[in-house]
Every structure is written in C-alpha cells, then in structure tokens.
Amino acid sequence: MVENTHTRPPPRSCPDVALTGMTLAEYAAWRRTHPQAARADYRRMMREGEGVALPPVTRRTDDEGTVKFCLPVGGAAGLESESVIVPMTSYHRGTWHTLCVSSQVGCRMGCVFCESGRLGLRHNLTVAEIIGQRLVARAIRQTIRSSSAAREWQYFHDGIRNIVFMGMGEPLDNFDAVTQAIRVLGDPAGLNFPMGQICVSTVGRIDGLRRLAELRWPNLRIAVSLNAANDRLRDTLMPVNRGMPLRELQRALVDYPLAPKAYYLIEYVLLKGVNDTPADADAVAAFCRPLRCVVNLLPYNPQRFAAFETPATETLLAFMKRLKSRGVFTKRRIVHGRDLQGACGQLGNAGV
Ligand code: SF4
C-alpha cells in the first residue's frame, strides 16, 4: 500500500530552522551568551523541536513499513531532499529503524547505475537541511517524549538507531556541511546521536577520506561503494575511478585511522552480466584482503530508463559463497523500498 501525506506548510518565515545546523557552542555564540545559559533552550529546540517549524513533507509508505519522504530544499521549485526510514530486524537485536539521509540533490559523481547520478548535481544540502531530515524522521515516528522526560531522553526514543549518509549525493563532495551535520547530530547537549551509529558512504573520494582522517573520528562508520574491483570495469561504471583508481583507494583505506574494532562496509551492487562473475568475486576478495571489512552485496534495483538488470538470486548466492570461501565476511542486503523508488540507487526526483 502506498499513501501520500502532505502536512501543512510552515509559516513563511521560520528562521529557527537554520539554528538546527548549530552545535550548542555555536548556538550560544549566536545568542552572545555562555553555553551553560543557552543549554536548556538548545536542548528543547533539538530534542523537542520547540520553535522549529519543520518543512512540508511528502511521504509514502509501503506494506513493510518503509517510509520515503521528501522535503523542499534550496528555495527553488521542485528541489527536494529524499530520505528513507527503513525498518530493520535481526535475530539478536530485535527490530529498529535506520534513517537514510541525502547530502545533495542529485550527484555529480555520475555512477551509471544510479538515478541520482543521472540527475547531475542540483544542490548541496545545507547543515540545517541535513539535520531537518533527522527531525522530520522523528516527527514521522511520533514517539518523541515531552520535556518532563528530558532526563530520560535517549537518541533512539523514536526507534531510529542508525543514520546512514546513503541517500542522494556523495557526502564527501559536500564535506563541510556533512561533517558539521555529524557534529550537530552528536552534540551531547542536543540530539546526542553516537558517532558509532552514523555511517558515511562514499564512492571512494580519496581526497575526502584524507580530510575525514584529519578529523580523527575513529568511530564514525565508513562505507565504500565498490561495485567493481578491477579498474577497467570500475572506470566505466564509476567515473570517479579514472582519477582515483583502486590501488590508491585501497591505500587510503589502509591508512585511515579506523578504531581498533571498527570495520569498513564495502558495498557491491550486483549487475547482471556486468560484475557478477567468479573472477569479479576474486577481484573483490583481493581488494578486501588488507582491510578490516564486511562486504554488503545488493542486487541491482531497477530504475527509470536503465540499461542494467537484476541478477538471479542464484548468481548472488554463488558470488557470496565465492567471497566467503576466500575468507571475506559477506552479507546480503535485504531490499527495502523498491516500490517507493526508495531503494539503493533509486533516489532522484523524476520531475527535476
Ligand atoms: S552511487 Fe552515490 S556517488 Fe554514485 S552517482 Fe549515485 S549518489 Fe552519486
């Protein structure tokens, strides 16, 4: 079942929304006061949404409970961020939700299997527009507690335990806004979202990884969208590889100051007849050998006007088996939100 919900538009001017892009220290500086004096107000604003007029939301839900929502951004008609709330279940951890956020509208990385890449870059999201996705997701989940429960407040009250920058855009291409958003998400005085529950997914921007390394955030989770482990094929699927080839990417990942128990998520979209052979699996295993990582296999999600096809389940399972036989810890990603055009690679407003 797919439904459409339009909430009422906010008042014409809602300057407080921009404040959600600030940490407590910045908010206090903006108010020209000491952080201690501003702490309670900041906490109410970020935790209870007090004084924050959220943007109008267009939202659709599928039968499984996956919610895709769009927010107007950039002040131009038709420009929207796209986000997805994905219900997750596991044997050990029960059920929870992951929020997939966008960092840009469209993307200039041009991966040929991705709807956002076909749009080209339309807009770099601001910090407030990124944080807005988290606040709207919370409002959609509608379980935020009142101020009387402030002392018990926990970041996952609304069931969202992970935030992944896997929506539209290359996060490291909008580096300053994304890293500031991570600071705001993690501010203990506000949203207090642990860095170990936030994942930045990159196409393999080596320059961005080096800048991220300088921040010394070892617990921040890093995902790399690999999709091919030989340069010839990766050059054709992901243009970024022409300037930042696999060997250099691998070196950058080896050098990155990951926490001792942390690991990379290596994402691999299987395209039928393109990158799904046993030799491709062997190349992936070779790429992963010096890395602490988990490979996440995803079947290709069909898109508008796309030239690729989804491989058979047997092909995916054989690929997975081959990787495992070479000592690579491999998981299969369960597909969510395909009917909403909300699955991996499908985000991108057809109207833009
Ligand atoms: S896969 Fe990621 S980096 Fe590549 S075009 Fe799509 S959004 Fe951009």
Tab-separated table of C-alpha atoms and ligand atoms in Angstrom:
chain	number	residue	atom	x	y	z
A	1	MET	CA	0.000	0.000	0.000
A	2	VAL	CA	1.287	3.416	-0.899
A	3	GLU	CA	-0.117	6.560	0.668
A	4	ASN	CA	0.564	10.237	0.213
A	5	THR	CA	0.610	12.646	3.113
A	6	HIS	CA	1.048	16.389	2.852
A	7	THR	CA	1.454	18.229	6.106
A	8	ARG	CA	0.571	21.858	6.473
A	9	PRO	CA	3.242	24.237	5.182
A	10	PRO	CA	5.206	26.125	7.821
A	11	PRO	CA	4.860	29.862	8.394
A	12	ARG	CA	6.529	31.926	5.687
A	13	SER	CA	9.497	32.785	7.795
A	14	CYS	CA	10.854	30.224	10.213
A	15	PRO	CA	14.378	31.427	10.933
A	16	ASP	CA	14.813	28.928	13.756
A	17	VAL	CA	15.176	26.068	11.290
A	18	ALA	CA	18.617	27.425	10.378
A	19	LEU	CA	19.596	27.224	14.043
A	20	THR	CA	19.304	23.445	13.946
A	21	GLY	CA	22.541	23.473	11.973
A	22	MET	CA	24.430	24.657	15.043
A	23	THR	CA	26.065	22.886	17.948
A	24	LEU	CA	25.353	24.205	21.437
A	25	ALA	CA	28.592	26.209	21.447
A	26	GLU	CA	27.696	27.863	18.130
A	27	TYR	CA	24.121	28.470	19.235
A	28	ALA	CA	25.370	30.134	22.407
A	29	ALA	CA	27.813	32.269	20.403
A	30	TRP	CA	24.960	33.300	18.096
A	31	ARG	CA	22.953	34.338	21.156
A	32	ARG	CA	26.048	36.026	22.594
A	33	THR	CA	25.824	34.091	25.796
A	34	HIS	CA	27.615	31.331	27.658
A	35	PRO	CA	26.782	27.743	26.578
A	36	GLN	CA	25.565	26.979	30.070
A	37	ALA	CA	22.988	29.778	29.821
A	38	ALA	CA	21.754	28.539	26.433
A	39	ARG	CA	21.847	24.820	27.217
A	40	ALA	CA	18.198	24.370	28.236
A	41	ASP	CA	16.869	26.275	25.210
A	42	TYR	CA	19.133	24.387	22.838
A	43	ARG	CA	18.083	21.098	24.349
A	44	ARG	CA	14.371	21.944	23.979
A	45	MET	CA	14.894	23.074	20.406
A	46	MET	CA	16.792	19.965	19.330
A	47	ARG	CA	15.087	17.312	21.437
A	48	GLU	CA	11.525	18.544	21.454
A	49	GLY	CA	11.545	20.630	18.318
A	50	GLU	CA	10.464	23.721	20.257
A	51	GLY	CA	10.401	26.764	17.995
A	52	VAL	CA	11.391	24.746	14.937
A	53	ALA	CA	8.882	24.866	12.108
A	54	LEU	CA	9.541	21.763	10.066
A	55	PRO	CA	9.197	21.965	6.294
A	56	PRO	CA	6.209	20.434	4.494
A	57	VAL	CA	6.663	16.720	3.972
A	58	THR	CA	5.646	14.495	1.092
A	59	ARG	CA	5.697	10.947	2.286
A	60	ARG	CA	4.891	7.468	1.078
A	61	THR	CA	4.830	4.200	2.996
A	62	ASP	CA	4.938	0.642	1.702
A	63	ASP	CA	3.451	-2.509	3.180
A	64	GLU	CA	6.639	-3.382	5.046
A	65	GLY	CA	6.686	-0.034	6.850
A	66	THR	CA	9.471	1.555	4.802
A	67	VAL	CA	8.823	5.300	4.588
A	68	LYS	CA	10.248	7.521	1.876
A	69	PHE	CA	9.891	11.250	2.499
A	70	CYS	CA	10.840	14.352	0.538
A	71	LEU	CA	11.493	17.865	1.834
A	72	PRO	CA	11.773	21.085	-0.163
A	73	VAL	CA	15.324	22.436	-0.106
A	74	GLY	CA	17.380	25.152	-1.707
A	75	GLY	CA	14.467	27.553	-2.119
A	76	ALA	CA	13.894	26.561	-5.763
A	77	ALA	CA	10.731	24.936	-7.091
A	78	GLY	CA	10.989	21.167	-7.394
A	79	LEU	CA	14.241	20.787	-5.457
A	80	GLU	CA	13.763	18.154	-2.776
A	81	SER	CA	15.901	16.057	-0.482
A	82	GLU	CA	14.876	12.405	-0.349
A	83	SER	CA	15.184	10.263	2.766
A	84	VAL	CA	14.096	6.776	3.705
A	85	ILE	CA	13.204	5.253	7.084
A	86	VAL	CA	13.900	1.555	6.834
A	87	PRO	CA	12.575	-0.989	9.350
A	88	MET	CA	15.280	-3.491	10.287
A	89	THR	CA	15.119	-6.784	12.129
A	90	SER	CA	17.795	-9.109	13.343
A	91	TYR	CA	17.799	-12.250	15.375
A	92	HIS	CA	19.785	-10.704	18.219
A	93	ARG	CA	18.769	-7.044	18.187
A	94	GLY	CA	15.022	-7.315	17.570
A	95	THR	CA	13.589	-4.507	15.478
A	96	TRP	CA	14.764	-0.961	14.950
A	97	HIS	CA	14.888	1.642	12.170
A	98	THR	CA	17.657	3.058	10.048
A	99	LEU	CA	17.357	6.551	8.609
A	100	CYS	CA	18.977	7.013	5.209
A	101	VAL	CA	19.645	10.719	4.551
A	102	SER	CA	20.709	12.691	1.485
A	103	SER	CA	23.663	15.055	1.399
A	104	GLN	CA	22.925	16.579	-2.006
A	105	VAL	CA	20.120	16.823	-4.536
A	106	GLY	CA	21.405	14.807	-7.457
A	107	CYS	CA	25.083	13.972	-7.619
A	108	ARG	CA	27.984	14.811	-9.887
A	109	MET	CA	29.822	11.502	-9.475
A	110	GLY	CA	27.936	10.061	-12.438
A	111	CYS	CA	27.796	6.382	-11.470
A	112	VAL	CA	25.960	4.860	-14.410
A	113	PHE	CA	23.744	2.549	-12.341
A	114	CYS	CA	22.376	5.330	-10.132
A	115	GLU	CA	19.339	7.545	-10.599
A	116	SER	CA	20.869	10.404	-8.560
A	117	GLY	CA	23.954	10.314	-10.777
A	118	ARG	CA	21.788	10.790	-13.847
A	119	LEU	CA	20.356	13.991	-12.351
A	120	GLY	CA	23.746	15.640	-12.026
A	121	LEU	CA	24.423	17.869	-9.042
A	122	ARG	CA	21.499	20.239	-8.404
A	123	HIS	CA	22.117	21.410	-4.852
A	124	ASN	CA	24.474	20.863	-1.928
A	125	LEU	CA	22.303	20.463	1.150
A	126	THR	CA	22.960	22.893	3.981
A	127	VAL	CA	23.628	21.662	7.506
A	128	ALA	CA	20.088	22.600	8.565
A	129	GLU	CA	18.648	20.737	5.567
A	130	ILE	CA	20.563	17.605	6.582
A	131	ILE	CA	19.560	17.911	10.235
A	132	GLY	CA	15.991	18.641	9.093
A	133	GLN	CA	15.802	15.119	7.685
A	134	ARG	CA	16.552	13.698	11.114
A	135	LEU	CA	13.986	15.973	12.802
A	136	VAL	CA	11.276	15.156	10.273
A	137	ALA	CA	12.002	11.429	10.605
A	138	ARG	CA	11.499	11.811	14.344
A	139	ALA	CA	8.229	13.642	13.795
A	140	ILE	CA	7.090	10.886	11.442
A	141	ARG	CA	7.877	8.257	14.029
A	142	GLN	CA	5.904	10.420	16.530
A	143	THR	CA	7.383	8.977	19.672
A	144	ILE	CA	9.427	11.903	20.952
A	145	ARG	CA	8.862	12.402	24.650
A	146	SER	CA	7.728	15.545	26.395
A	147	SER	CA	10.055	17.869	28.299
A	148	SER	CA	9.130	16.245	31.597
A	149	ALA	CA	11.007	13.166	30.432
A	150	ALA	CA	14.050	15.154	29.338
A	151	ARG	CA	16.366	13.467	31.797
A	152	GLU	CA	15.473	10.077	30.369
A	153	TRP	CA	15.810	11.273	26.803
A	154	GLN	CA	17.700	8.971	24.530
A	155	TYR	CA	18.595	9.493	20.904
A	156	PHE	CA	16.700	6.351	19.820
A	157	HIS	CA	13.378	7.144	21.505
A	158	ASP	CA	11.803	7.172	18.102
A	159	GLY	CA	13.257	3.774	17.193
A	160	ILE	CA	15.890	5.212	14.821
A	161	ARG	CA	19.196	3.691	15.852
A	162	ASN	CA	21.319	4.369	12.792
A	163	ILE	CA	21.750	7.274	10.424
A	164	VAL	CA	23.409	6.481	7.118
A	165	PHE	CA	24.517	9.007	4.507
A	166	MET	CA	23.472	6.694	1.687
A	167	GLY	CA	20.717	8.776	0.132
A	168	MET	CA	21.204	11.151	-2.761
A	169	GLY	CA	24.669	12.566	-3.244
A	170	GLU	CA	28.290	11.879	-2.403
A	171	PRO	CA	28.708	13.035	1.228
A	172	LEU	CA	32.416	13.787	0.866
A	173	ASP	CA	31.607	16.067	-2.060
A	174	ASN	CA	29.654	18.246	0.398
A	175	PHE	CA	32.294	17.788	3.059
A	176	ASP	CA	31.865	20.856	5.270
A	177	ALA	CA	28.083	20.599	5.579
A	178	VAL	CA	28.149	16.848	6.193
A	179	THR	CA	30.860	16.970	8.857
A	180	GLN	CA	29.148	19.875	10.595
A	181	ALA	CA	25.871	17.910	10.497
A	182	ILE	CA	27.666	14.989	12.152
A	183	ARG	CA	28.922	17.367	14.882
A	184	VAL	CA	25.367	18.629	15.426
A	185	LEU	CA	23.899	15.119	15.433
A	186	GLY	CA	26.464	14.063	18.008
A	187	ASP	CA	26.284	17.093	20.306
A	188	PRO	CA	25.552	15.663	23.789
A	189	ALA	CA	23.555	18.792	24.646
A	190	GLY	CA	21.217	18.220	21.708
A	191	LEU	CA	20.499	15.214	19.513
A	192	ASN	CA	23.272	13.180	21.154
A	193	PHE	CA	23.453	10.622	18.346
A	194	PRO	CA	26.535	8.417	18.831
A	195	MET	CA	29.110	8.642	16.090
A	196	GLY	CA	29.372	4.864	16.034
A	197	GLN	CA	25.760	4.772	14.816
A	198	ILE	CA	26.393	7.156	11.920
A	199	CYS	CA	27.728	5.888	8.615
A	200	VAL	CA	29.127	7.937	5.734
A	201	SER	CA	29.039	6.134	2.425
A	202	THR	CA	31.488	7.286	-0.213
A	203	VAL	CA	32.089	6.396	-3.803
A	204	GLY	CA	35.792	6.383	-2.928
A	205	ARG	CA	36.690	10.062	-2.782
A	206	ILE	CA	40.286	9.724	-1.622
A	207	ASP	CA	40.632	13.469	-1.005
A	208	GLY	CA	37.540	13.394	1.213
A	209	LEU	CA	38.770	10.327	3.091
A	210	ARG	CA	42.052	12.100	3.832
A	211	ARG	CA	40.214	15.175	5.127
A	212	LEU	CA	37.980	12.948	7.211
A	213	ALA	CA	41.045	11.173	8.602
A	214	GLU	CA	42.370	14.534	9.828
A	215	LEU	CA	39.249	14.953	11.982
A	216	ARG	CA	40.196	11.859	13.977
A	217	TRP	CA	36.708	10.429	14.313
A	218	PRO	CA	37.688	6.747	14.568
A	219	ASN	CA	34.190	5.581	15.492
A	220	LEU	CA	32.455	7.163	12.531
A	221	ARG	CA	31.430	4.301	10.267
A	222	ILE	CA	32.667	4.355	6.700
A	223	ALA	CA	31.072	2.570	3.774
A	224	VAL	CA	32.697	2.386	0.360
A	225	SER	CA	30.661	1.839	-2.747
A	226	LEU	CA	32.950	-0.529	-4.685
A	227	ASN	CA	30.861	-2.250	-7.383
A	228	ALA	CA	33.881	-3.386	-9.375
A	229	ALA	CA	37.335	-4.402	-8.243
A	230	ASN	CA	39.233	-4.013	-11.491
A	231	ASP	CA	39.998	-0.570	-12.825
A	232	ARG	CA	38.855	-1.201	-16.377
A	233	LEU	CA	35.314	-2.095	-15.319
A	234	ARG	CA	35.165	0.424	-12.477
A	235	ASP	CA	36.234	3.214	-14.845
A	236	THR	CA	33.150	2.527	-16.942
A	237	LEU	CA	30.707	2.160	-14.036
A	238	MET	CA	32.045	4.893	-11.772
A	239	PRO	CA	33.852	7.806	-13.451
A	240	VAL	CA	35.494	8.791	-10.137
A	241	ASN	CA	37.735	5.754	-10.555
A	242	ARG	CA	39.510	7.318	-13.554
A	243	GLY	CA	41.153	9.864	-11.270
A	244	MET	CA	41.178	7.812	-8.076
A	245	PRO	CA	41.964	4.206	-9.040
A	246	LEU	CA	41.523	1.159	-6.865
A	247	ARG	CA	45.107	0.833	-5.685
A	248	GLU	CA	45.081	4.423	-4.346
A	249	LEU	CA	41.670	3.905	-2.788
A	250	GLN	CA	42.854	0.764	-1.064
A	251	ARG	CA	45.948	2.625	0.220
A	252	ALA	CA	43.766	5.467	1.581
A	253	LEU	CA	41.572	2.952	3.408
A	254	VAL	CA	44.553	1.132	4.881
A	255	ASP	CA	45.936	4.472	6.125
A	256	TYR	CA	42.624	5.715	7.535
A	257	PRO	CA	42.627	5.835	11.366
A	258	LEU	CA	39.766	3.444	11.962
A	259	ALA	CA	39.053	2.439	15.587
A	260	PRO	CA	40.650	-0.915	16.514
A	261	LYS	CA	37.365	-2.827	16.449
A	262	ALA	CA	35.760	-0.897	13.609
A	263	TYR	CA	35.487	-2.178	10.061
A	264	TYR	CA	34.604	-0.841	6.627
A	265	LEU	CA	31.380	-1.660	4.911
A	266	ILE	CA	32.171	-2.478	1.293
A	267	GLU	CA	29.053	-2.121	-0.812
A	268	TYR	CA	28.767	-4.062	-4.010
A	269	VAL	CA	25.759	-3.715	-6.315
A	270	LEU	CA	25.470	-6.804	-8.495
A	271	LEU	CA	24.597	-6.005	-12.102
A	272	LYS	CA	23.538	-8.954	-14.222
A	273	GLY	CA	26.240	-9.999	-16.668
A	274	VAL	CA	28.423	-6.983	-15.794
A	275	ASN	CA	30.176	-7.530	-12.458
A	276	ASP	CA	28.781	-10.820	-11.160
A	277	THR	CA	31.267	-13.462	-12.364
A	278	PRO	CA	33.528	-15.645	-10.200
A	279	ALA	CA	36.517	-13.610	-11.446
A	280	ASP	CA	34.801	-10.449	-10.194
A	281	ALA	CA	34.346	-12.065	-6.791
A	282	ASP	CA	38.042	-12.986	-6.719
A	283	ALA	CA	38.974	-9.379	-7.513
A	284	VAL	CA	36.758	-8.148	-4.676
A	285	ALA	CA	38.417	-10.609	-2.303
A	286	ALA	CA	41.854	-9.336	-3.383
A	287	PHE	CA	40.790	-5.710	-2.835
A	288	CYS	CA	39.489	-6.550	0.644
A	289	ARG	CA	42.485	-8.602	1.763
A	290	PRO	CA	44.376	-5.810	3.597
A	291	LEU	CA	41.180	-4.246	5.023
A	292	ARG	CA	39.034	-4.993	8.057
A	293	CYS	CA	35.709	-5.060	6.295
A	294	VAL	CA	32.335	-6.603	5.658
A	295	VAL	CA	31.109	-6.865	2.094
A	296	ASN	CA	27.475	-5.989	1.646
A	297	LEU	CA	26.003	-7.483	-1.543
A	298	LEU	CA	22.995	-5.765	-3.079
A	299	PRO	CA	21.089	-6.873	-6.139
A	300	TYR	CA	20.653	-4.003	-8.592
A	301	ASN	CA	17.387	-2.104	-8.068
A	302	PRO	CA	15.594	-1.337	-11.365
A	303	GLN	CA	15.404	2.323	-12.384
A	304	ARG	CA	13.754	4.502	-14.966
A	305	PHE	CA	15.384	4.152	-18.422
A	306	ALA	CA	18.179	1.986	-17.000
A	307	ALA	CA	20.307	-0.320	-19.092
A	308	PHE	CA	21.033	-2.841	-16.327
A	309	GLU	CA	19.232	-5.860	-14.997
A	310	THR	CA	18.939	-7.513	-11.604
A	311	PRO	CA	20.866	-10.798	-11.375
A	312	ALA	CA	19.172	-14.043	-10.363
A	313	THR	CA	19.230	-14.927	-6.675
A	314	GLU	CA	21.385	-17.975	-7.503
A	315	THR	CA	24.025	-15.680	-9.011
A	316	LEU	CA	24.049	-13.526	-5.894
A	317	LEU	CA	24.331	-16.570	-3.642
A	318	ALA	CA	27.160	-18.031	-5.733
A	319	PHE	CA	29.018	-14.700	-5.590
A	320	MET	CA	28.544	-14.599	-1.839
A	321	LYS	CA	29.750	-18.182	-1.443
A	322	ARG	CA	32.854	-17.451	-3.507
A	323	LEU	CA	33.738	-14.429	-1.380
A	324	LYS	CA	33.205	-16.373	1.825
A	325	SER	CA	35.385	-19.191	0.548
A	326	ARG	CA	38.154	-16.609	0.164
A	327	GLY	CA	37.810	-15.516	3.762
A	328	VAL	CA	35.743	-12.374	3.183
A	329	PHE	CA	32.942	-11.738	5.652
A	330	THR	CA	29.964	-11.159	3.381
A	331	LYS	CA	26.338	-10.241	3.932
A	332	ARG	CA	23.414	-9.949	1.643
A	333	ARG	CA	21.445	-6.707	1.918
A	334	ILE	CA	17.696	-7.201	2.099
A	335	VAL	CA	15.971	-4.890	-0.364
A	336	HIS	CA	13.607	-2.307	1.105
A	337	GLY	CA	11.567	0.422	-0.528
A	338	ARG	CA	11.815	-0.711	-4.148
A	339	ASP	CA	8.127	0.043	-4.827
A	340	LEU	CA	8.629	3.562	-3.466
A	341	GLN	CA	11.660	4.233	-5.694
A	342	GLY	CA	13.388	4.425	-2.340
A	343	ALA	CA	15.866	1.550	-2.554
A	344	CYS	CA	19.604	1.960	-3.120
A	345	GLY	CA	20.359	3.705	-6.391
A	346	GLN	CA	16.737	4.705	-6.988
A	347	LEU	CA	16.605	8.123	-5.314
A	348	GLY	CA	16.161	11.011	-7.701
A	349	ASN	CA	13.048	13.067	-8.334
A	350	ALA	CA	11.914	12.376	-11.896
A	351	GLY	CA	10.423	15.874	-12.025
A	352	VAL	CA	13.733	17.700	-11.526
B	1	SF4	S1	26.065	5.952	-6.362
B	1	SF4	FE1	26.367	7.633	-4.883
B	1	SF4	S2	28.168	8.695	-5.664
B	1	SF4	FE2	27.434	7.430	-7.364
B	1	SF4	S3	26.093	8.803	-8.548
B	1	SF4	FE3	24.823	7.700	-7.053
B	1	SF4	S4	24.670	9.064	-5.300
B	1	SF4	FE4	26.413	9.735	-6.532
